[in-house]
Tab-separated table of C-alpha atoms and ligand atoms in Angstrom:
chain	number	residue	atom	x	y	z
P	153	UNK	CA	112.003	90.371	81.973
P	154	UNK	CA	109.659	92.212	79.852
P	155	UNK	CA	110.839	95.569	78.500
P	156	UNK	CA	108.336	98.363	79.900
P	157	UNK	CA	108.198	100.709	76.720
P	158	UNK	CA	107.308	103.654	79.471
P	159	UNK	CA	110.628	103.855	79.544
P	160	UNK	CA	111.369	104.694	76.513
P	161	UNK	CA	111.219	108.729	74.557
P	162	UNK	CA	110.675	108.597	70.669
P	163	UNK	CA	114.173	107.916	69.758
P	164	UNK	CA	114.822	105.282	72.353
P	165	UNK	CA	111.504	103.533	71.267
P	166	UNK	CA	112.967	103.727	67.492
P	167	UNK	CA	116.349	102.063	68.366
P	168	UNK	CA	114.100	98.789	70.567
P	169	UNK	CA	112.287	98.610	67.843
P	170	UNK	CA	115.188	98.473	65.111
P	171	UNK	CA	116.921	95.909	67.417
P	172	UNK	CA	113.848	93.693	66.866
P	173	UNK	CA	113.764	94.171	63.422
P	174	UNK	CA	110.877	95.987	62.926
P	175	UNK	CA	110.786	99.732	61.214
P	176	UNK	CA	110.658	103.199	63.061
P	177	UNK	CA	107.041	104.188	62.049
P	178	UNK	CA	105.785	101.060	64.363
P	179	UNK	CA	107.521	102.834	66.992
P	180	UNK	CA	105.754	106.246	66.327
P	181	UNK	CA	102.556	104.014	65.810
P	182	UNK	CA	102.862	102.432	69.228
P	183	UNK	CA	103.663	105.941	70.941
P	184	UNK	CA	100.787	107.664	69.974
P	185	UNK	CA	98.875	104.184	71.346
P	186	UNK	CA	100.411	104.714	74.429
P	187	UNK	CA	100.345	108.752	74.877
P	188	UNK	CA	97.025	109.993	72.867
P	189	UNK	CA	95.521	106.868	72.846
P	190	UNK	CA	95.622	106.095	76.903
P	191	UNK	CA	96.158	102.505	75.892
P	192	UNK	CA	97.877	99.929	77.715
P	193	UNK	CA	96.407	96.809	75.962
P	194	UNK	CA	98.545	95.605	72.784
P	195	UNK	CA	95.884	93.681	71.600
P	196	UNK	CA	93.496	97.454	71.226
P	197	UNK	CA	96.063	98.505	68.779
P	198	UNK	CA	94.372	97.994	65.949
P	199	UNK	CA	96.425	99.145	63.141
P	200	UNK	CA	99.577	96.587	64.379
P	201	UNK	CA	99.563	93.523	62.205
P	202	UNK	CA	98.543	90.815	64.931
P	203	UNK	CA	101.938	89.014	64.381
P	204	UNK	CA	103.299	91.698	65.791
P	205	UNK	CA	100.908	92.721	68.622
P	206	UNK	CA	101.515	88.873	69.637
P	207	UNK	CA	105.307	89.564	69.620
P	208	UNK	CA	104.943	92.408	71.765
P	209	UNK	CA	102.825	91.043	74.445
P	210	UNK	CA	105.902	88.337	74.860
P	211	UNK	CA	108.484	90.943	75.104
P	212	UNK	CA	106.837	94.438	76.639
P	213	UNK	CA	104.478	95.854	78.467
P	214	UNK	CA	103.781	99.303	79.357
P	215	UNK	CA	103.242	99.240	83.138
P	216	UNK	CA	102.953	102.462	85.722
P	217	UNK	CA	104.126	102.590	88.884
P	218	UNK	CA	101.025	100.647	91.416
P	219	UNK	CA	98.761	103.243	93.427
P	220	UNK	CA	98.117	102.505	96.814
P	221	UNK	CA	96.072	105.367	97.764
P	222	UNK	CA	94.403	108.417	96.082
P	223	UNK	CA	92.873	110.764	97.832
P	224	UNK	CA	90.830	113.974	97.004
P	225	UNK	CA	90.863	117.712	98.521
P	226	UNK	CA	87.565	119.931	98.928
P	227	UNK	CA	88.804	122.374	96.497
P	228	UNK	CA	89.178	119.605	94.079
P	229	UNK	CA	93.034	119.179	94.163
P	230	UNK	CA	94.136	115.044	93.712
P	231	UNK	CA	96.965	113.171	95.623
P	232	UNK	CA	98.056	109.936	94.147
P	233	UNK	CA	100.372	107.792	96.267
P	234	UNK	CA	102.773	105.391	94.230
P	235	UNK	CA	104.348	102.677	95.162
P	236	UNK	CA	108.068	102.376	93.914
P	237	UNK	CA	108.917	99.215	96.157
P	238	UNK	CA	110.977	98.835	99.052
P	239	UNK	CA	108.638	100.482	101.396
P	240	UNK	CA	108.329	103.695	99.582
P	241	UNK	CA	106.676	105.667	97.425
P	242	UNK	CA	106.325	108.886	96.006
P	243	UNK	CA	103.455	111.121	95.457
P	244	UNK	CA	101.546	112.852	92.486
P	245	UNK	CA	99.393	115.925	92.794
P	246	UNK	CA	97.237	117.429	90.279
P	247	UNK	CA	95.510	120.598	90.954
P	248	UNK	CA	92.874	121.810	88.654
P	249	UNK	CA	92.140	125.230	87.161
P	250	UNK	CA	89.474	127.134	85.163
P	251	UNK	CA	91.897	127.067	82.206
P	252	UNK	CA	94.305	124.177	83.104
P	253	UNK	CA	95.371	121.483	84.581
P	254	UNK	CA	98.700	121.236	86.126
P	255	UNK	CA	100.143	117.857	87.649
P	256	UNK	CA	102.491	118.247	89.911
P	257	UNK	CA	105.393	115.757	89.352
P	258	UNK	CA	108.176	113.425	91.633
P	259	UNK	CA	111.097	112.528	90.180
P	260	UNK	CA	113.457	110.328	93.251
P	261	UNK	CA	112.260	109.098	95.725
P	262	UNK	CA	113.199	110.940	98.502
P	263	UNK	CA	115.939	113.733	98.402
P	264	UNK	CA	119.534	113.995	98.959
P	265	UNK	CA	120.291	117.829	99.041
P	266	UNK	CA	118.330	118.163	102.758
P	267	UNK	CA	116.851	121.857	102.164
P	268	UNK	CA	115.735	122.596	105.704
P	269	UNK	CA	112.273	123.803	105.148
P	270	UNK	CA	111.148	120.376	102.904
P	271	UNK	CA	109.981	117.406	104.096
P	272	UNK	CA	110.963	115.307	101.203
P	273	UNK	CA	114.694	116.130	102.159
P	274	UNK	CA	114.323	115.269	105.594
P	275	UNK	CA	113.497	111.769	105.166
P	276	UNK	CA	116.446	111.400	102.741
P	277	UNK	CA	117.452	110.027	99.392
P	278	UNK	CA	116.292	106.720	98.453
P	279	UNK	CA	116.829	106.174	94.514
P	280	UNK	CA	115.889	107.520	91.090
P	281	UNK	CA	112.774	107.217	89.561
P	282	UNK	CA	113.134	105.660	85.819
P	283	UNK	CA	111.292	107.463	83.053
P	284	UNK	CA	108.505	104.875	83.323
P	285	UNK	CA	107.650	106.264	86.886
P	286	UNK	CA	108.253	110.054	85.919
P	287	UNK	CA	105.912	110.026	82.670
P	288	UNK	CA	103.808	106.929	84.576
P	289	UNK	CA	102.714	109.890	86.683
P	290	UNK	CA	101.190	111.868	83.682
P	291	UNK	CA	99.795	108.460	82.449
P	292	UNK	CA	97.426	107.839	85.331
P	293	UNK	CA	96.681	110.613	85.908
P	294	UNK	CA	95.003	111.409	82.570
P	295	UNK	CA	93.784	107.633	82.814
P	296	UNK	CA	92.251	108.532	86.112
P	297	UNK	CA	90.744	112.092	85.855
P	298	UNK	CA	89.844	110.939	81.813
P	299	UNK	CA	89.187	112.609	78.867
P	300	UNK	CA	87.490	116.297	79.099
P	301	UNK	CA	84.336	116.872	76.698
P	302	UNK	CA	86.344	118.350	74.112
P	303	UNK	CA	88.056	114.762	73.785
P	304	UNK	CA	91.260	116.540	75.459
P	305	UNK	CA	93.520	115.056	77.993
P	306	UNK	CA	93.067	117.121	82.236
P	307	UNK	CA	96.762	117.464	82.024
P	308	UNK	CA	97.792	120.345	80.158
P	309	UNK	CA	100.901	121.408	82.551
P	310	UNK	CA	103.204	119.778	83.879
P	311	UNK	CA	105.641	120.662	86.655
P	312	UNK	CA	108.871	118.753	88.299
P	313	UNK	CA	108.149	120.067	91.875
P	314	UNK	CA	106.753	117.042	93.330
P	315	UNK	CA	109.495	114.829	95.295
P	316	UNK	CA	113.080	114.903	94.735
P	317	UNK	CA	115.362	117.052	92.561
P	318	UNK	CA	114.679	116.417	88.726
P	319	UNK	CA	117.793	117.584	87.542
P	320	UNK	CA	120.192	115.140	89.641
P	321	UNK	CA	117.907	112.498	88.068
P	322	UNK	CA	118.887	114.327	84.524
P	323	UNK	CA	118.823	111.239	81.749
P	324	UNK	CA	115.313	109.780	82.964
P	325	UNK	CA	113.731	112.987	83.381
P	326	UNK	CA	115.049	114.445	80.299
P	327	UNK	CA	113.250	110.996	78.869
P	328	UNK	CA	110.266	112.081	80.557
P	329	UNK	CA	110.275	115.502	79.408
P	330	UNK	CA	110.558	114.354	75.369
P	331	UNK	CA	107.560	112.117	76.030
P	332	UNK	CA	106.068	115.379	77.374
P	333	UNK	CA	106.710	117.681	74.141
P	334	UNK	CA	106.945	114.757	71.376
P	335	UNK	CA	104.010	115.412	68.967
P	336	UNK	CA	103.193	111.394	68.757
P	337	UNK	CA	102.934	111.701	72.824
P	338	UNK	CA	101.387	114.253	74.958
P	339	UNK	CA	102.334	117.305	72.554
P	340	UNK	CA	102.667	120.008	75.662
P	341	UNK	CA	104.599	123.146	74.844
P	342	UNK	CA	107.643	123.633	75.952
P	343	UNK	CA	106.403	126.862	77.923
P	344	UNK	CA	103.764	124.320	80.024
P	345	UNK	CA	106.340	122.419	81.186
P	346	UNK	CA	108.196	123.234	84.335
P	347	UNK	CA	111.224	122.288	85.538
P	348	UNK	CA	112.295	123.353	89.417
P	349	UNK	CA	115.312	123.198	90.850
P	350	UNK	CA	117.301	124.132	93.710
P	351	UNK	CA	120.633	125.400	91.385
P	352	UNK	CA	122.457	122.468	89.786
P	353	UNK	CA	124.424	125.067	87.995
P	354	UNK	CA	125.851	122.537	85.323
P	355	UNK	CA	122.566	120.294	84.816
P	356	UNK	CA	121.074	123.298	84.044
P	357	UNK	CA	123.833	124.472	81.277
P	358	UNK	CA	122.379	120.803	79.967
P	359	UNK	CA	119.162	120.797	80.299
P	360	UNK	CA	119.370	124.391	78.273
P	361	UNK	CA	121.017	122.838	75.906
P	362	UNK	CA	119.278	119.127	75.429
P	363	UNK	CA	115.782	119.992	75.933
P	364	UNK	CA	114.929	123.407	77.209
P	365	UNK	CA	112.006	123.948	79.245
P	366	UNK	CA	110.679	126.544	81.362
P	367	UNK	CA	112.575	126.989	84.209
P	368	UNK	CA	111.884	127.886	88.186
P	369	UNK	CA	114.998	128.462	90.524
P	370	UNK	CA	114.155	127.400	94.362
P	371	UNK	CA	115.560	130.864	95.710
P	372	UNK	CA	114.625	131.401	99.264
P	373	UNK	CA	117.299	133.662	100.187
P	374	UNK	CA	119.055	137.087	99.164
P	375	UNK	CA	122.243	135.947	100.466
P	376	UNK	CA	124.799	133.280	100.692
P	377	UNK	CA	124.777	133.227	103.998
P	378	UNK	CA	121.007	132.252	104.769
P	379	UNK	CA	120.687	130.101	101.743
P	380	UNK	CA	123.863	127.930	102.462
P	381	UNK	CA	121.750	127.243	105.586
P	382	UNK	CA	118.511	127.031	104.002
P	383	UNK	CA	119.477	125.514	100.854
P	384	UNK	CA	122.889	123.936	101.417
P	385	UNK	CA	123.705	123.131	97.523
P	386	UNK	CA	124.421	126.644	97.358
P	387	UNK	CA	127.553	125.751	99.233
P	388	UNK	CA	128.601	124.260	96.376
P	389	UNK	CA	127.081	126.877	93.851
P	390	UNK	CA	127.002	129.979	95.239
P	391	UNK	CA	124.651	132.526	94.043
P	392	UNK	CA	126.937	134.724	91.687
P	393	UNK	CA	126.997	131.133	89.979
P	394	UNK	CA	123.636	130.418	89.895
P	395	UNK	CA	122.133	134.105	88.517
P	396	UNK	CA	125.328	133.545	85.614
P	397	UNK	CA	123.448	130.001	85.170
P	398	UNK	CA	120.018	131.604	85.060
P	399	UNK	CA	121.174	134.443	82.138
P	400	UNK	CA	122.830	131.287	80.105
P	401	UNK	CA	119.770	129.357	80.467
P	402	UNK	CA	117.430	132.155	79.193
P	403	UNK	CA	119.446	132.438	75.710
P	404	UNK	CA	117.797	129.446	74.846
P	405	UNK	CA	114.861	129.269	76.682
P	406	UNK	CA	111.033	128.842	75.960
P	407	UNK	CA	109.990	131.527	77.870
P	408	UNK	CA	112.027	135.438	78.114
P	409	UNK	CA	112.065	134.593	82.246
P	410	UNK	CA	112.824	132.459	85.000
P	411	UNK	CA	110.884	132.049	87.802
P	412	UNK	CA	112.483	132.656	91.030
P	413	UNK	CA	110.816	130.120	94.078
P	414	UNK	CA	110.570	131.924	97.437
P	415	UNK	CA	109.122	130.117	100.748
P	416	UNK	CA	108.394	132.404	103.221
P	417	UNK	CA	110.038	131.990	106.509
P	418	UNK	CA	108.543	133.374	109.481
P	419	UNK	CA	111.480	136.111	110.745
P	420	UNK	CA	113.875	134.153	108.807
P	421	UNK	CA	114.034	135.268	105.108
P	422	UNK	CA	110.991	137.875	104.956
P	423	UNK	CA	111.677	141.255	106.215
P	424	UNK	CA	111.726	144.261	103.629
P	425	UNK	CA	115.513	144.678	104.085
P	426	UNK	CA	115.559	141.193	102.450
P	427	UNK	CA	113.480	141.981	99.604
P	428	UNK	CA	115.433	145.096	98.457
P	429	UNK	CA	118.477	142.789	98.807
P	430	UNK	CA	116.420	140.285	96.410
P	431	UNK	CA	116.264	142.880	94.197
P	432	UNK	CA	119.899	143.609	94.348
P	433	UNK	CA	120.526	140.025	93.424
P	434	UNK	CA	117.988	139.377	90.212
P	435	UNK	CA	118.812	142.884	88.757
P	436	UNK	CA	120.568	141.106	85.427
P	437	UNK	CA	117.814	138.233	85.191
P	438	UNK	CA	114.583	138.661	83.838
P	439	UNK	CA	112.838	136.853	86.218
P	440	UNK	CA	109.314	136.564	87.984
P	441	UNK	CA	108.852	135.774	91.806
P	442	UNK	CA	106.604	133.378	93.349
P	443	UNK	CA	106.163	133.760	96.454
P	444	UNK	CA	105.221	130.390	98.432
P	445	UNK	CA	103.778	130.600	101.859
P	446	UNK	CA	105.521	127.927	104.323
P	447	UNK	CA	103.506	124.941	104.719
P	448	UNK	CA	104.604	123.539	107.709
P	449	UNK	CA	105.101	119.454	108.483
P	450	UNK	CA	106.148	117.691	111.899
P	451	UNK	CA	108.983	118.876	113.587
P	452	UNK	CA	109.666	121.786	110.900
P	453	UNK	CA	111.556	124.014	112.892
P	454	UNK	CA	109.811	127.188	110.676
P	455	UNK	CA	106.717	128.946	110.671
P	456	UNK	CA	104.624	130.462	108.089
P	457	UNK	CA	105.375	134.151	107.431
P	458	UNK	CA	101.473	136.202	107.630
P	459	UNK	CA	100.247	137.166	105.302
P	460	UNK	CA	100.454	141.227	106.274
P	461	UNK	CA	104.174	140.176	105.764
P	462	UNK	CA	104.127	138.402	102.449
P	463	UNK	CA	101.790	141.099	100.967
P	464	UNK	CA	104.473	143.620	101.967
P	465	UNK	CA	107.172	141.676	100.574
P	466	UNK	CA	105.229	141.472	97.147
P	467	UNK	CA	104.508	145.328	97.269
P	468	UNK	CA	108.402	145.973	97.467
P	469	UNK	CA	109.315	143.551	94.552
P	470	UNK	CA	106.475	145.083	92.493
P	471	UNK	CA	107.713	148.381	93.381
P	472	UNK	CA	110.976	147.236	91.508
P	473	UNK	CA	109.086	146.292	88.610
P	474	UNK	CA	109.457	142.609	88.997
P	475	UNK	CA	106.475	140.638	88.532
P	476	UNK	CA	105.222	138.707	91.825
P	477	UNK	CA	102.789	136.609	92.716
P	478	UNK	CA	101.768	134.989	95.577
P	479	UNK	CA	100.953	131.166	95.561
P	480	UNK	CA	97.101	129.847	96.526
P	481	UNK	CA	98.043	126.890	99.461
P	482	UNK	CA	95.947	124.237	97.254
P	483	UNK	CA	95.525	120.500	98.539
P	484	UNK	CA	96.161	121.601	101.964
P	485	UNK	CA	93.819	118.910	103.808
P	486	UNK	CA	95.279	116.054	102.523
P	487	UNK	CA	98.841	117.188	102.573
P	488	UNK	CA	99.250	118.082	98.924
P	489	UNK	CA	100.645	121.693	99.006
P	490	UNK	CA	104.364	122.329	98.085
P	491	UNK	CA	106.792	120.485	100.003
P	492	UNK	CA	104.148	118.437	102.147
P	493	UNK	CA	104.863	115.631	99.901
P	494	UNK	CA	106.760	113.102	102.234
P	495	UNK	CA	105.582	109.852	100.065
P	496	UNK	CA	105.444	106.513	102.626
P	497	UNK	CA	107.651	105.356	104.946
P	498	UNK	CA	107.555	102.038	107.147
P	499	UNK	CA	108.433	101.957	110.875
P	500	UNK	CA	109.458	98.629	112.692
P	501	UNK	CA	106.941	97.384	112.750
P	502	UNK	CA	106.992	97.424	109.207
P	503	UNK	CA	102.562	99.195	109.012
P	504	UNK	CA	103.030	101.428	106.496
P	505	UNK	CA	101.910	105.066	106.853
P	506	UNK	CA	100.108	107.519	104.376
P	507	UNK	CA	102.657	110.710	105.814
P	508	UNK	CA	105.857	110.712	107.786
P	509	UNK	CA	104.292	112.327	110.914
P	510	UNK	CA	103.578	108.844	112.830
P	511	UNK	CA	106.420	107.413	111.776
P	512	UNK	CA	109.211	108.982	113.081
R	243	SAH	N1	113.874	119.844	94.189
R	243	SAH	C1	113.249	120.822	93.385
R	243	SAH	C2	111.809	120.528	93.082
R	243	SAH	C3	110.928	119.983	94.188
R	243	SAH	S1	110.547	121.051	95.512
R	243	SAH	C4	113.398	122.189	94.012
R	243	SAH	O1	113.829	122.279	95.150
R	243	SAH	O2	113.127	123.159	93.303
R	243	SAH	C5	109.288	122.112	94.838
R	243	SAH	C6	109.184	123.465	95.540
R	243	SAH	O3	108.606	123.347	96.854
R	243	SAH	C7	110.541	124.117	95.750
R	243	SAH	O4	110.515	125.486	95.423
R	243	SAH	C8	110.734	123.940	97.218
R	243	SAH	O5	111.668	124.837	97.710
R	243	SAH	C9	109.345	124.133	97.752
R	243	SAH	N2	109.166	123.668	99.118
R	243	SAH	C10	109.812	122.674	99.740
R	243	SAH	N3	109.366	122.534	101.019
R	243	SAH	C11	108.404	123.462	101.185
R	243	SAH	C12	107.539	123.793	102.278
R	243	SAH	N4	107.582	123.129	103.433
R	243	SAH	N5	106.660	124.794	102.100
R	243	SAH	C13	106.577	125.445	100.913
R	243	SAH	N6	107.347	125.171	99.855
R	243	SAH	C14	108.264	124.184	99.985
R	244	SF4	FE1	115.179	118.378	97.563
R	244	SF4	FE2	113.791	120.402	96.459
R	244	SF4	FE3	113.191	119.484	98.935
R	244	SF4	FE4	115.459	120.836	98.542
R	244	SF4	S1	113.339	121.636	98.292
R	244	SF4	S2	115.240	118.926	99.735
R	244	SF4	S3	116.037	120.150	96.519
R	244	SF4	S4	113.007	118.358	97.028
């Protein structure tokens, strides 16, 4: 089978290409191809002696995961499906800005830690993505969308809060996140690039200290109590655990703050007493909150807190001096926003649907 070089970060690239004999600046040659250049074609890269451009096209390719659908919001947002066989696939959002242009990014397909507000987790874990389908993502969707005026790529953020949990997929999205920063690829600063998870306390004492990142903590409660229910990893990392984690990542971090992730829950997590227990909780973290308004799927057993509520829950973190904002709902009419991404799933009958909602 032909190696797909997608899968590959700098250094991985180097060592393929020393295995075949040939020296390490063909491998930053054929990355910048790749990454700056948009190019998929070996026989475009022009500056590769033809012997070995033949040689490649007999041992690699650089393939991204198929699209099956794409489909466009009215305020502009994009939702790529992907196919990542087997009857599934995950999804790829970007949403664009006056200043930027932030793709929102899977990394399994499906989700095994079965938060109960999040449709990815309810329709379960299915596998990894490699690093070809993580950084694929950020590959077609530049290819897509195309080059701005200024001869720049659309994507100039990147965040790992599409499907799955990034860091319990840690070696290929670590991969993907090189291929994010390396100079010879995208280039991105370490501060535009996201990382979100739910707490995997010791994945993030890695990530800290392999490839750092900004980082966003899916919070959702002030307590143990609601966010075992809510978020049940914390059962195995409580929240004493995960505010230690959050200090230790921040001595090495791009950015001087995390970035606590807070759904609101209709009469579940957003009363005032809650908010002044919040504040209890993040008093040794510098931290900003984002607050995320519910969006609701099928058979979600929650409802979206109003927005009377979610102002006054902002007005008593601010009040604390802790920087809050509250999240636009982009993408919402073709099932884009936060934790609407469900990917594909087959019934029985084995027709394939765009959402999980007929398919249950
Ligand atoms: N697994 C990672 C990243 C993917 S989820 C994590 O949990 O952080 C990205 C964000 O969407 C998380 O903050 C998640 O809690 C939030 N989210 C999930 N379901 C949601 C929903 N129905 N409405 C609003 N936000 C949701
Ligand atoms: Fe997984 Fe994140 Fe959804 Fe929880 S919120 S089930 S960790 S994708």
């Amino acid at each position: 089978m032909k190696q797909n070089l997608l899968d590959f970060d700098a250094q991985q690239l180097t060592a393929w290409f020393a295995e075949q004999g040939e020296k390490p600046f063909r491998a930053k040659q054929v990355l910048r191809w790749i990454y700056k250049g948009g190019e998929s074609d070996f026989d475009a890269m022009s500056d590769l002696a033809i012997s070995l451009r033949e040689k490649l096209k007999q041992t690699a390719c650089i393939r991204t995961p198929t699209v099956m659908r794409e489909e466009t919001a009215s305020d502009g947002t994009r939702k790529w499906l992907l196919d990542v066989g087997t009857g599934n696939a995950v999804e790829t959002v970007y949403i664009p800005e006056e200043s930027r242009g932030t793709l929102c990014v899977s990394t399994q397909a499906g989700c095994a830690l079965d938060c109960a507000f999040c449709s990815t987790g309810k329709q379960g874990f299915n596998r990894n993505l490699s690093t070809a389908e993580i950084i694929g993502q950020v590959w077609w969707a530049n290819h897509e969308l195309g080059r701005s005026s200024d001869g720049n790529w659309p994507v100039t953020n990147v965040v790992l809060m599409g499907m799955g949990e990034p860091l319990l997929n840690f070696d290929n999205t670590v991969s993907a996140l090189r291929l994010m920063l390396d100079d010879n690829a995208y280039g991105l600063s370490r501060r535009r690039v996201t990382v979100s998870t739910s707490g995997v306390v010791p994945a993030m004492d890695r990530l800290r200290d392999e490839c750092p990142v900004a980082l966003a903590i899916s919070l959702h409660a002030p307590n143990d109590a609601l966010r075992n229910v809510l978020v049940p990893i914390n059962q195995k990392y409580p929240l004493r655990e995960l505010m230690a984690a959050c200090q230790r990542y921040l001595e090495k971090a791009p950015r001087d703050f995390v970035t606590f992730e807070y759904v609101m829950l209709a009469g579940v997590n957003d009363s005032v007493q809650d908010a002044r227990e919040l504040i209890e909780l993040v008093r040794e973290v510098p931290c900003k909150f984002n607050l995320i308004p519910f969006n609701p799927f099928p058979q979600a057993p929650y409802r979206r807190s109003d927005m009377q509520t979610v102002q006054r829950f902002r007005d008593v973190l601010m009040q604390a001096d802790i920087v809050t904002t509250i999240r636009k709902v982009r993408g919402d009419d073709i099932a884009a926003a936060c934790g609407q991404l469900a990917g594909q799933v087959q019934d029985k009958t084995k027709r394939t649907y765009w959402n999980m909602e007929v398919a249950q």
